[in-house]
Coordinates of C-alpha atoms in Angstrom, one line a residue:
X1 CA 13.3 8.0 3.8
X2 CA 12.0 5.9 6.7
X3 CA 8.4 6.7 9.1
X4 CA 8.7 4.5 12.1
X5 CA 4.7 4.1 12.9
X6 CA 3.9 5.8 16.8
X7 CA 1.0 4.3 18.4
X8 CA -0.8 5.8 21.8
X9 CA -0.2 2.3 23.5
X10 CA -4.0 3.0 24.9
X11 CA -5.8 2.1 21.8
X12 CA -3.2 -0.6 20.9
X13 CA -5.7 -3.6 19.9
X14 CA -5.9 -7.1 21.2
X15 CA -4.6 -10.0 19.0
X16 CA -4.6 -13.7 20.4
X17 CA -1.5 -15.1 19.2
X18 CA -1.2 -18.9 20.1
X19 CA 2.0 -20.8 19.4
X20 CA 4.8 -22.7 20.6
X21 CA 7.4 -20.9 23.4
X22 CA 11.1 -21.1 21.3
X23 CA 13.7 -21.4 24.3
X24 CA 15.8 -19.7 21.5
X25 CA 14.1 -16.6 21.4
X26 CA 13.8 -16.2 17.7
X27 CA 10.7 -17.9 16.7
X28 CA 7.4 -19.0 18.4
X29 CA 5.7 -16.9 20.9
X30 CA 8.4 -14.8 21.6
X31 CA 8.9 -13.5 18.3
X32 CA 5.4 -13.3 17.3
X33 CA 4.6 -11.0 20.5
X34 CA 7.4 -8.8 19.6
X35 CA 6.2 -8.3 16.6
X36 CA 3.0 -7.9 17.2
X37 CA 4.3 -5.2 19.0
X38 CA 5.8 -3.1 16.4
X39 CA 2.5 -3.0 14.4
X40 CA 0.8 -1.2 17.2
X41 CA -1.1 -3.7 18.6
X42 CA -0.8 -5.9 22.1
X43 CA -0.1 -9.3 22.1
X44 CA -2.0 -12.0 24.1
X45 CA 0.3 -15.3 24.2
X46 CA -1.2 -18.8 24.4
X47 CA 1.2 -21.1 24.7
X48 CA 0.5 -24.9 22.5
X49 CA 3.7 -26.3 24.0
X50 CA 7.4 -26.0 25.2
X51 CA 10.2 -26.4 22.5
X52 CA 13.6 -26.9 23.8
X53 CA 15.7 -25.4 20.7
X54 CA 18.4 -23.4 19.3
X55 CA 19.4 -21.6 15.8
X56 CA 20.3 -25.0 14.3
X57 CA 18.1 -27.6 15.9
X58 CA 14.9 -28.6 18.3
X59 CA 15.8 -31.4 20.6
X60 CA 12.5 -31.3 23.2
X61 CA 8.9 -30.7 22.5
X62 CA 6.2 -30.8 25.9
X63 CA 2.7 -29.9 24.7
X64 CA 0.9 -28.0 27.3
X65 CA -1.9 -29.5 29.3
X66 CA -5.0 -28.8 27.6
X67 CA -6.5 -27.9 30.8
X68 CA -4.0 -25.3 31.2
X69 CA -4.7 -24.1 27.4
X70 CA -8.4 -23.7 28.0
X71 CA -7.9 -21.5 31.1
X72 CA -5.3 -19.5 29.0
X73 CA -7.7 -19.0 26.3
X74 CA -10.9 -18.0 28.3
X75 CA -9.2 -15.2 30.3
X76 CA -7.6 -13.8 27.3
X77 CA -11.3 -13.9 25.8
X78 CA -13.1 -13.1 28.9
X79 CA -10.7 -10.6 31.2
X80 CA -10.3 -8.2 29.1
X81 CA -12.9 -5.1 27.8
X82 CA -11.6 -5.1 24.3
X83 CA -12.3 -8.0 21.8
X84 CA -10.3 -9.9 20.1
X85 CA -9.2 -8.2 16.8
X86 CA -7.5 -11.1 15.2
X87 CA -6.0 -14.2 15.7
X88 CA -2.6 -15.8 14.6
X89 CA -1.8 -19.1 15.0
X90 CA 1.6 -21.0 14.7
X91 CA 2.5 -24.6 16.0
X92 CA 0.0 -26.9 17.2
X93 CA 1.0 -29.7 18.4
X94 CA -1.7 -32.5 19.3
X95 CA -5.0 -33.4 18.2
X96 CA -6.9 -31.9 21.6
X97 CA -5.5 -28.5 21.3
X98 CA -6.0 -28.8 17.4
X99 CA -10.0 -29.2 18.6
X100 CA -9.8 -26.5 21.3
X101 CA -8.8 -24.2 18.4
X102 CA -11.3 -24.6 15.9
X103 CA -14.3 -24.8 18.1
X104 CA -12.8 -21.2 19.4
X105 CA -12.7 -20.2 16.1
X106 CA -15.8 -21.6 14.8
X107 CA -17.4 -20.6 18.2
X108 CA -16.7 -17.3 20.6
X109 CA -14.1 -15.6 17.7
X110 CA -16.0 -16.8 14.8
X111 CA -15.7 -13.6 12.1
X112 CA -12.6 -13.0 14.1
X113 CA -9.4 -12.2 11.3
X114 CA -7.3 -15.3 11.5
X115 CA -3.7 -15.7 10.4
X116 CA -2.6 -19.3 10.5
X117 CA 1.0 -20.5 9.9
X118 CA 0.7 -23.7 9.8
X119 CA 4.1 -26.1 11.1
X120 CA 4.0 -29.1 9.5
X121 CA 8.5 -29.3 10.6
X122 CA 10.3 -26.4 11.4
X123 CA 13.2 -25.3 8.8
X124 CA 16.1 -26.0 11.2
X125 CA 15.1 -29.5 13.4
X126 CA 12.1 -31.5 13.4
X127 CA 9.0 -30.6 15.0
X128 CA 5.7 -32.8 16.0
X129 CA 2.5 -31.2 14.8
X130 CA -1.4 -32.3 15.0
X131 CA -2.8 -33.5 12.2
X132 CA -3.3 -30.3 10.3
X133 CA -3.6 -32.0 6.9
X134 CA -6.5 -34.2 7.4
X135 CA -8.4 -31.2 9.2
X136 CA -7.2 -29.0 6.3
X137 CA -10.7 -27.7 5.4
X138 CA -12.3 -27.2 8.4
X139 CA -8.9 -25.1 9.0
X140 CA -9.5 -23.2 6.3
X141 CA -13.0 -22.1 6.7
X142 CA -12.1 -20.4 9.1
X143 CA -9.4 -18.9 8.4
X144 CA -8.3 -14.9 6.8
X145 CA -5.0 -15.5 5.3
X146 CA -2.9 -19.2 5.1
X147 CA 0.4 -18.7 5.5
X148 CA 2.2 -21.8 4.5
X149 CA 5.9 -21.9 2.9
X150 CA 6.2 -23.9 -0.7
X151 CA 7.4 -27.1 1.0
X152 CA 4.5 -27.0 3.4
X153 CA 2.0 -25.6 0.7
X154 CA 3.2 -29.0 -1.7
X155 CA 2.4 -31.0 1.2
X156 CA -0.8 -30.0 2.0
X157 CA -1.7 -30.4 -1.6
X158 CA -0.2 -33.9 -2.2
X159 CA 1.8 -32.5 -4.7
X160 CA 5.3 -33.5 -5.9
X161 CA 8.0 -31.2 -6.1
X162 CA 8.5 -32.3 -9.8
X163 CA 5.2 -31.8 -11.3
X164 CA 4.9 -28.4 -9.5
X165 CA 5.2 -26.8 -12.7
X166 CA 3.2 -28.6 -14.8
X167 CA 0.1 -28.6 -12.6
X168 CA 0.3 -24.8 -13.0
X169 CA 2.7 -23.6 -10.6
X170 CA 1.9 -21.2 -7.8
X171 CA -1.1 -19.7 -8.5
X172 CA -2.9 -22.7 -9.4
X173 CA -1.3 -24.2 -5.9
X174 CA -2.7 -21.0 -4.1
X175 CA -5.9 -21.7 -5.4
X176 CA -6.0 -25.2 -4.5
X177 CA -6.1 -23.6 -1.0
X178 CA -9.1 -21.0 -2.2
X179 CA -11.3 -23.7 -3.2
X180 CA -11.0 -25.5 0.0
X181 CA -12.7 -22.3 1.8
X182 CA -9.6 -19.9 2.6
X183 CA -10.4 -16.4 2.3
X184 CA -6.7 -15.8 1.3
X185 CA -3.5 -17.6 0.4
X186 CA 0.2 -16.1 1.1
X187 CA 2.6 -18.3 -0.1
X188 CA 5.9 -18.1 1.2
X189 CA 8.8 -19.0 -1.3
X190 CA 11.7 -17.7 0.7
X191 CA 12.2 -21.5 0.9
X192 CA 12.9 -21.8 -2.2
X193 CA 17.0 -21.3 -2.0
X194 CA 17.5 -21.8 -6.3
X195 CA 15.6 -18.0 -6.2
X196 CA 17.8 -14.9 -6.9
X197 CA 14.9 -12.8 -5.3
X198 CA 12.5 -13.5 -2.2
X199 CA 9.1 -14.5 -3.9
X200 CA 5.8 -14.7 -2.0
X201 CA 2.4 -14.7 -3.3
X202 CA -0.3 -13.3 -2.5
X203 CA -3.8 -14.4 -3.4
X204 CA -7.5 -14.0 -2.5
X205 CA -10.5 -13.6 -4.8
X206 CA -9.9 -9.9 -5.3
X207 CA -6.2 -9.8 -5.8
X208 CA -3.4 -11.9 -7.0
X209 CA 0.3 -10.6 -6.7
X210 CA 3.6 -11.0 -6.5
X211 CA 5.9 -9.8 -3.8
X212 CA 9.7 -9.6 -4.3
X213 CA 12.8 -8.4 -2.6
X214 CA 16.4 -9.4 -3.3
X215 CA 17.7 -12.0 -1.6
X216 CA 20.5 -11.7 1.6
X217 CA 23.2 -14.1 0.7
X218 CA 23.1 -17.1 3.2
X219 CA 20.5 -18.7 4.4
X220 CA 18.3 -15.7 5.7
X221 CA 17.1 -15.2 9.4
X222 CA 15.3 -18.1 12.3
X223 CA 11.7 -16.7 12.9
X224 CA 10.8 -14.9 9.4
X225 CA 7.8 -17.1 8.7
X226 CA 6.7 -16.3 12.9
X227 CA 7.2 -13.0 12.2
X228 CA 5.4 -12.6 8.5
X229 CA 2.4 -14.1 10.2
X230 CA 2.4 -12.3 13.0
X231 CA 2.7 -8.8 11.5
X232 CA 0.0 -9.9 8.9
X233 CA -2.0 -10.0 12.4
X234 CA -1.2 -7.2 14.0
X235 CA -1.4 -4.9 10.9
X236 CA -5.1 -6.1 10.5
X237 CA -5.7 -5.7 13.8
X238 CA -4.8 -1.9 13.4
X239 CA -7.3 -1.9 10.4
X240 CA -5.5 -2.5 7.4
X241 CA -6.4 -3.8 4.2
X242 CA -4.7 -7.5 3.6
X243 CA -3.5 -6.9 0.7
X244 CA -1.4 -3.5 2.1
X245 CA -0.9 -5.5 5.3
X246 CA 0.9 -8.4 3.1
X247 CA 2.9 -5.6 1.9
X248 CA 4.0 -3.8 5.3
X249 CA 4.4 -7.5 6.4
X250 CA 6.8 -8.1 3.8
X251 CA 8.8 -5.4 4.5
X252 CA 9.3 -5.9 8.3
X253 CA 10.8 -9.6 7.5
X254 CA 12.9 -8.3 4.9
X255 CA 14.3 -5.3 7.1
X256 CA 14.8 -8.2 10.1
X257 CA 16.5 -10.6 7.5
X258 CA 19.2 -7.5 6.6
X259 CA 19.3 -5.9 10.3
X260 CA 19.6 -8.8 12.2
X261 CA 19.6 -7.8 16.3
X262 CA 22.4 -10.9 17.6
X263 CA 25.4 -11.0 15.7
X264 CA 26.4 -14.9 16.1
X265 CA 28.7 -17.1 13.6
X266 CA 25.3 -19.9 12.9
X267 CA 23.9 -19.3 9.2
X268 CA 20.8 -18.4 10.7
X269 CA 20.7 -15.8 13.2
X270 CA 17.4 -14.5 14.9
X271 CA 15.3 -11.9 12.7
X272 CA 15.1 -8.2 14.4
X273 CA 12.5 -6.4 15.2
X274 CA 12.9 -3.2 14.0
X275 CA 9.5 -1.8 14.3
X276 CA 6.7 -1.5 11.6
X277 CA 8.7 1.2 9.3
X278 CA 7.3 2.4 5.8
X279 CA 11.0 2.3 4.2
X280 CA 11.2 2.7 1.0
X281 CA 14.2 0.7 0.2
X282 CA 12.5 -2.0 1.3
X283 CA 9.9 -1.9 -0.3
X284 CA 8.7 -5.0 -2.7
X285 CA 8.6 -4.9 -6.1
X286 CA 4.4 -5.8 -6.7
X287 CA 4.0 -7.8 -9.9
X288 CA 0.1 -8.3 -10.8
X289 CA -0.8 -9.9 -14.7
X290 CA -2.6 -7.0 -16.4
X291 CA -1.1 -4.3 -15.1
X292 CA 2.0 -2.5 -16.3
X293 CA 5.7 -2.7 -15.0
X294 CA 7.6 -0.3 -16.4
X295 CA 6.4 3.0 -18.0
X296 CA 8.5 6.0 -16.9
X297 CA 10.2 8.2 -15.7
X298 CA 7.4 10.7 -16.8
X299 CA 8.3 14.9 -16.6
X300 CA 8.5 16.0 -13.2
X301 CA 5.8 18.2 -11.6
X302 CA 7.1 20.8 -8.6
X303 CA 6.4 19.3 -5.0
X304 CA 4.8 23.0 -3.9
X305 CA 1.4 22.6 -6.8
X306 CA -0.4 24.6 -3.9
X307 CA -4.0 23.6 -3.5
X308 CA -5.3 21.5 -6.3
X309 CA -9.3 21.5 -7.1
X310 CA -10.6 19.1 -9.2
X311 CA -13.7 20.2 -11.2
X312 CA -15.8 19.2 -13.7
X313 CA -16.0 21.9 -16.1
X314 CA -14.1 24.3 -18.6
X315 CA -16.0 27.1 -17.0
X316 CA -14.7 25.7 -13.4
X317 CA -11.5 26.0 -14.8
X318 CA -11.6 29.2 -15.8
X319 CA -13.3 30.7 -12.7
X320 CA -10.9 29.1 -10.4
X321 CA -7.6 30.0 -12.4
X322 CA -8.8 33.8 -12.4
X323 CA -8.7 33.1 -8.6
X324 CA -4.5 32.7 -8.9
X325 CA -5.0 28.6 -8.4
X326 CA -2.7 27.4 -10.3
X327 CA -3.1 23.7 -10.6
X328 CA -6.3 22.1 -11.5
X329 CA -7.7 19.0 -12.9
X330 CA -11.0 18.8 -15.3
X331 CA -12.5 15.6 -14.8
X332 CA -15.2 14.9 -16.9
X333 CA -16.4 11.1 -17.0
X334 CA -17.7 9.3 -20.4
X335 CA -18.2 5.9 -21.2
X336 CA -15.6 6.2 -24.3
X337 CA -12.4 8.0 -23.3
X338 CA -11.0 10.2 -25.9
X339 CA -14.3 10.3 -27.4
X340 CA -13.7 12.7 -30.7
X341 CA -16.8 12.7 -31.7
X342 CA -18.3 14.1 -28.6
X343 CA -17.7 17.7 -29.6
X344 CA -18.8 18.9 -25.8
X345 CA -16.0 17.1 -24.3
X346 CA -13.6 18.2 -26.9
X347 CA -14.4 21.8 -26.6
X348 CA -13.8 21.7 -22.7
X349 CA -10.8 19.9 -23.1
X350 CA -9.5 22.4 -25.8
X351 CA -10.6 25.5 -23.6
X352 CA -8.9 24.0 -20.8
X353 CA -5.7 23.4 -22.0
X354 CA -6.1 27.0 -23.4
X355 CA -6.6 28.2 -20.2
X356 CA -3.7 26.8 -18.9
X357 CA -1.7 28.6 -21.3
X358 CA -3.4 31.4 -20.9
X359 CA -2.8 31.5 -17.0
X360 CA 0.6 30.3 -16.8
X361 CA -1.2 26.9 -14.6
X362 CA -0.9 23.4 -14.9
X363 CA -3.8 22.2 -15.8
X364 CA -4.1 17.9 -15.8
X365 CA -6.7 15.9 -18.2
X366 CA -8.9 13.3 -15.8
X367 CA -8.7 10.1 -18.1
X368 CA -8.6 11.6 -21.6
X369 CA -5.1 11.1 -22.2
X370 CA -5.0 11.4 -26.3
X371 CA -7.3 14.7 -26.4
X372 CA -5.2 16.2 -23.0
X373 CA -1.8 15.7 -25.8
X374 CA -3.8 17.4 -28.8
X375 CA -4.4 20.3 -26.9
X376 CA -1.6 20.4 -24.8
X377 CA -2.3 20.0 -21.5
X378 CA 0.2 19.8 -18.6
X379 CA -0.4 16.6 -17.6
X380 CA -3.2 13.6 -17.2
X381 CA -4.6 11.7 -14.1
X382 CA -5.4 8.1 -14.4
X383 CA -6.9 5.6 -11.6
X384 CA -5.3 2.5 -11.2
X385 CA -7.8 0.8 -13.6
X386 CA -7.6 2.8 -16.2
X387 CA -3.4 2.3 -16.0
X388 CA -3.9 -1.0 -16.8
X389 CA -5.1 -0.1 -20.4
X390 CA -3.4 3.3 -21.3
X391 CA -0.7 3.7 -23.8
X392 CA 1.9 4.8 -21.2
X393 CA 4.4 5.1 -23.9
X394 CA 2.0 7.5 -25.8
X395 CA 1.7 9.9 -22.6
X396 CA 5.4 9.8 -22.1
X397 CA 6.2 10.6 -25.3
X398 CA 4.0 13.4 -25.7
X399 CA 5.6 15.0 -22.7
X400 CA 2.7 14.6 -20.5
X401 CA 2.9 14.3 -16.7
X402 CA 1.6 11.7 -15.6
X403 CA -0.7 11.5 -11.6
X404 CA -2.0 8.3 -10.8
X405 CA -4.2 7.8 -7.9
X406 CA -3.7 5.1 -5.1
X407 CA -5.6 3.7 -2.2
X408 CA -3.0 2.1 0.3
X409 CA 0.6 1.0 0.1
X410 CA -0.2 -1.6 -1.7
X411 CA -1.5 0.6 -4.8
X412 CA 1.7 3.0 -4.0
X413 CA 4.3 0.0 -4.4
X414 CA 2.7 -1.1 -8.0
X415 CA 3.0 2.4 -9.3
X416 CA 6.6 2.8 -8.3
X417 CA 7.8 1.1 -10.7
X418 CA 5.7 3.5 -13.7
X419 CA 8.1 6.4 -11.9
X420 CA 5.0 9.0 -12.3
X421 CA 5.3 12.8 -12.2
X422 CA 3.2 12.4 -8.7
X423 CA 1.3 9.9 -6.7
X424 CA -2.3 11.0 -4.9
X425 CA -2.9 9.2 -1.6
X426 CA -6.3 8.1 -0.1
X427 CA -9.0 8.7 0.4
X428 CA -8.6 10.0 3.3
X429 CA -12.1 10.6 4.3
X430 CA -15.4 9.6 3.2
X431 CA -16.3 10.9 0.0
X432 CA -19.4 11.4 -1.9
X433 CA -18.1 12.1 -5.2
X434 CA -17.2 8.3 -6.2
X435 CA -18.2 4.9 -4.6
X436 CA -15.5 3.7 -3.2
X437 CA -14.0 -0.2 -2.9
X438 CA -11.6 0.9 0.0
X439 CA -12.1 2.3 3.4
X440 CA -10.8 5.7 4.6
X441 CA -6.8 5.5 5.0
X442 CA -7.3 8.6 7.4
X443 CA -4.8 11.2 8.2
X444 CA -1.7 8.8 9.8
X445 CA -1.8 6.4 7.5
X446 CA -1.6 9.0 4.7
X447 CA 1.2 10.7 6.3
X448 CA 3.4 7.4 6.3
X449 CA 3.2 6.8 3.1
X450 CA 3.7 10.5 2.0
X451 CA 6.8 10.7 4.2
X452 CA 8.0 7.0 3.0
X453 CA 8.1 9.6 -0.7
X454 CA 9.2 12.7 0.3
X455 CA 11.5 14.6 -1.8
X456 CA 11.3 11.6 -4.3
X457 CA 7.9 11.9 -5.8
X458 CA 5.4 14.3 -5.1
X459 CA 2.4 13.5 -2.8
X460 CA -1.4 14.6 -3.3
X461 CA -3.8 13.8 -0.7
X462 CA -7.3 12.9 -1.6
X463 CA -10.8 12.3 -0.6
X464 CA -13.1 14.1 1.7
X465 CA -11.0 16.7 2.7
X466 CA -12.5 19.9 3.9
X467 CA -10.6 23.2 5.4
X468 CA -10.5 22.5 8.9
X469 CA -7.9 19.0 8.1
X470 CA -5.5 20.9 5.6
X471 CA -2.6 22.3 7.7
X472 CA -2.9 18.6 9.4
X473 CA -2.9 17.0 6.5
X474 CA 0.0 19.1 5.5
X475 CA 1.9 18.7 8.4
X476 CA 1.5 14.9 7.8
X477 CA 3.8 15.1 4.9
X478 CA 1.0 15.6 2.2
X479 CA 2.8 18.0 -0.8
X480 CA -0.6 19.3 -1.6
X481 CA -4.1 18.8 -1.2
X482 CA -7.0 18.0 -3.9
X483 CA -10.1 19.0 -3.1
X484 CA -13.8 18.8 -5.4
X485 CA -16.9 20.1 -3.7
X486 CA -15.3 21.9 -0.5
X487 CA -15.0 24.7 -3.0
X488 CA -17.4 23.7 -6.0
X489 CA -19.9 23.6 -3.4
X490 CA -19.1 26.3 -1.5
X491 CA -21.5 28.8 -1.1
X492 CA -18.5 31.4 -1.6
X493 CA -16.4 29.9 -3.8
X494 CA -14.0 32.9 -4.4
X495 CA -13.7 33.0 -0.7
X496 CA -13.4 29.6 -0.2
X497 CA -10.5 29.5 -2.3
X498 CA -8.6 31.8 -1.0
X499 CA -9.1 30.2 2.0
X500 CA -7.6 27.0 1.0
X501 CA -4.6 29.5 -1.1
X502 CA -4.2 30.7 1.9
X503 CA -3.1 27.2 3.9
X504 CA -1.8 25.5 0.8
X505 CA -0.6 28.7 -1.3
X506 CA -0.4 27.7 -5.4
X507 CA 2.8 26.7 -6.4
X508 CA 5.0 28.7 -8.9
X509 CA 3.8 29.6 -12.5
X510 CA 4.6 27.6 -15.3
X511 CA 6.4 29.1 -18.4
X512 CA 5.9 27.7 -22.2
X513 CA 7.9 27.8 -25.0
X514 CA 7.8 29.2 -28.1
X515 CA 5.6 26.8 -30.1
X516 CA 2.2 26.1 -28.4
X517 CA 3.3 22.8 -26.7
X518 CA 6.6 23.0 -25.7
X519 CA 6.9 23.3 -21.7
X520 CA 10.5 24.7 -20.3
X521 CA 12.1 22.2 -18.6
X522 CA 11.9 23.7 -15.1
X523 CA 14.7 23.9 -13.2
X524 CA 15.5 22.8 -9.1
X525 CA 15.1 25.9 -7.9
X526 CA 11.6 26.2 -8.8
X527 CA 11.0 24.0 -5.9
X528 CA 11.8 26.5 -3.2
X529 CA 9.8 29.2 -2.2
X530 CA 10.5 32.5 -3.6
X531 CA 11.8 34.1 -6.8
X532 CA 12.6 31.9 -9.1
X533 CA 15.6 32.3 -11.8
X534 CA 14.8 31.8 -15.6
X535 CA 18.1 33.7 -16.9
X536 CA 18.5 30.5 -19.1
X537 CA 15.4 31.1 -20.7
X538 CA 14.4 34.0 -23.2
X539 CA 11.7 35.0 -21.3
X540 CA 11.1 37.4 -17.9
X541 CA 11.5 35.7 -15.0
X542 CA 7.4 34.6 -13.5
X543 CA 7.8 34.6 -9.7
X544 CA 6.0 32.4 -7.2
X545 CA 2.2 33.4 -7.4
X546 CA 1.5 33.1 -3.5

């Protein structure tokens, strides 16, 4: 499924792009307000020059006047009563306008986001450029994210094409970048034709990832670079995180490179513009070192698991599943997971998962993934950090489900690939149960990416949610809402509860087999609301407990 994103063009932010004009329509200004656009956010063009070119070849380049340039700049800075929420810039081509530009960035926008592409020659045709390399680390100072291609990146870098590899390849290129001052490095390798797959990397000094899509026979699309850059800026100026920006980027060049707008007979027709889309079949395959590829598929949970309190106790667990919830997840935090020798948290565990039973509920293990199989819980919940050192294998071949939690596209496109029983979205809100790294995702964004999953995987929202938000979170496209102290804190929990049962009813009951930890495979039709048919089973049929 596909979520177009709908902005109120009212709060649309301001991003200063500043670039060439293409006469061709498929790169430069053009594209890069256009796509600006489609994030959500409004475009303010400054104009470095005047390129006379087509799909195949530029044949006239006119720098503007710098005069003209500095009147551009200062009413785009001054005229309007929003600031400037990021910058991108593309071709610049003499030294003067090259000055302009950092001052502005080092002056009036400094702390600004900036997005630089630099154009050292275009990819069809030559083009004249300032001298980018010998300002190179006054450049990137002050820039966010460096967007160069591999041909561009080995020039920068003085390196030769043949000793790419044994300098260390791309990361070791991308930090070349890092240690001159750039906050963040994606490195474009659609260049690189020999590639089966479109590779770019991303890197900053928090994350380091790989990005990759199949390739479109032929030569791909005019403007993809423009437009990478460009969305990088919009979808920052909207507030996102780079590293899910770099994602949402990716996929709006990869959806223009396969749904090209002109249909013309040149190798490389114009990119489309198809609005900033959360599609999941274009979505790129995230590779990061220390974190697993492949895991599942895992047992499959039902989308309808009704409300879904988290709590931190067996007694929690029971009080709550006496209430008719019927899923729930005991998180209890230790320094050593699976800690045997802590008889406490083995005796909560083992009650819990006996109270599962007991309740016909599906009760999941926070962490604790070895004790959660002794005593056969439904399922486990990991965090993304604690994926990268589970046995995945063990909790798949114990039967477990398996909910991982995830904090932006990003963090949803790297667990993909695992195929988990459900992924949990946010957090939405503020929350004071856990510091968090990330900033709220909020209701919309949480929506796009549940939609972007619906009827594929089910979707748990997170973080800070209280009563008044659930039917809107709901009617986002959430499957189900998990919620800690708006009813452990409660000062009517038992009311509270039914409250929330109320808005997000339970789900259906879960049946178990003859020996204590066999689960019935459940069948499709416990997805939909209302009786449910078990004639295959030796048991009586368990309604929907709503």
């Amino acid at each position: 499924m596909e979520t177009k994103i709908m902005h109120d063009k009212q709060t649309r932010p301001l991003v200063l792009v500043i670039a060439g004009l293409d006469s061709g329509g498929g790169a430069g200004v053009t594209a890069d307000i256009m796509t600006v656009h489609d994030q959500g956010a409004w475009g303010l063009p400054i104009v470095t020059a005047l390129t006379c070119q087509s799909l195949e070849r530029v044949t006239l380049i006119e720098p503007t006047d710098i005069n003209v340039f500095k009147e551009s700049i200062k009413l785009a800075i001054e005229d309007w009563n929003e600031q400037i929420s990021a910058v991108k810039i593309g071709l610049i081509t003499n030294a003067k306008i090259l000055e302009s530009v950092l001052e502005l960035l080092e002056g009036p926008l400094k702390g600004v986001p900036v997005i630089w592409d630099p154009v050292l020659t275009a990819t069809a045709g030559e083009l004249e450029s300032a001298d980018l390399k010998g300002n190179l680390q006054r450049i990137l100072k002050a820039v966010t994210v460096f967007t160069p291609n591999l041909p561009e990146a080995l020039e920068f870098a003085s390196w030769k094409e043949e000793e790419f590899e044994a300098r260390g390849g791309v990361y070791a290129l991308c930090d070349f970048f890092l240690q001159m001052g750039a906050n963040a490095v994606l490195l474009k390798g659609g260049h690189n034709v020999s590639n089966l797959d479109a590779v770019d990397i991303f890197k900053s000094k928090d994350y380091s990832f790989v990005l990759k899509h199949s390739k479109k026979e032929g030569l791909g699309a005019h403007g993809g670079g423009c437009a990478l850059s460009s969305a990088l800026a919009g979808l920052v100026a909207c507030g996102y995180a780079l590293q899910d920006a770099a994602v949402l980027a990716k996929v709006y060049v990869t959806r223009g490179i396969f749904m090209t707008d002109v249909a013309v007979d040149h190798k490389r027709p114009p990119l489309a513009h198809t609005g900033c889309v959360y599609d999941l079949d274009y979505m790129p395959t995230i590779c990061e070192a220390n974190f697993p590829e492949y895991a599942g598929p895992f047992p499959k949970c039902p989308f309808n698991m009704g409300i879904y309190p988290v709590v931190d106790s067996a007694e929690w667990v029971e009080r709550l599943l006496s209430l008719g919830v019927k899923t729930i997840q005991l998180r209890i935090k230790t320094d050593v997971h699976d800690d045997e020798s802590n008889e406490q948290l083995v005796e909560q565990i083992r009650r819990a998962c006996f109270l599962g039973r007991t309740f016909r509920a599906r009760v999941f293990i926070d962490d604790h993934y070895k004790l959660a199989a002794k005593f056969g819980a439904y399922g486990v919940h990991l965090g993304m950090e604690d994926l990268q050192t589970a046995d995945l294998d063990f909790i798949k071949e114990s039967g477990l489900r398996l909910g991982v939690s995830t904090h932006g596209i990003y963090e949803v496109c790297k667990v993909l690939t695992l195929q988990p029983s459900y992924i949990a979205i946010g957090h939405i809100f503020p929350t004071k149960t856990k510091k968090m790294a990330s900033l709220p995702q909020g209701i919309a964004k949480m929506g796009l990416q549940a939609m972007m999953l619906k009827d594929k995987i089910p979707t748990v929202a997170i973080g800070g949610i209280k009563l008044d938000k659930a039917q809107e979170i709901l009617d986002a496209g959430a499957d189900c809402i998990a919620v800690v102290t708006a009813i452990t804190e409660a000062k009517n929990h038992a009311l509270e509860t039914q409250k929330w049962i109320e808005i997000c009813r339970t789900g259906p009951s879960e049946l178990f087999g003859k020996t204590p930890h066999h689960w019935h495979k459940r069948q499709d039709e416990q997805e939909k609301r209302g009786p449910v048919p078990f004639e295959h089973l030796d048991l009586n049929p368990v309604p929907y407990f709503n």
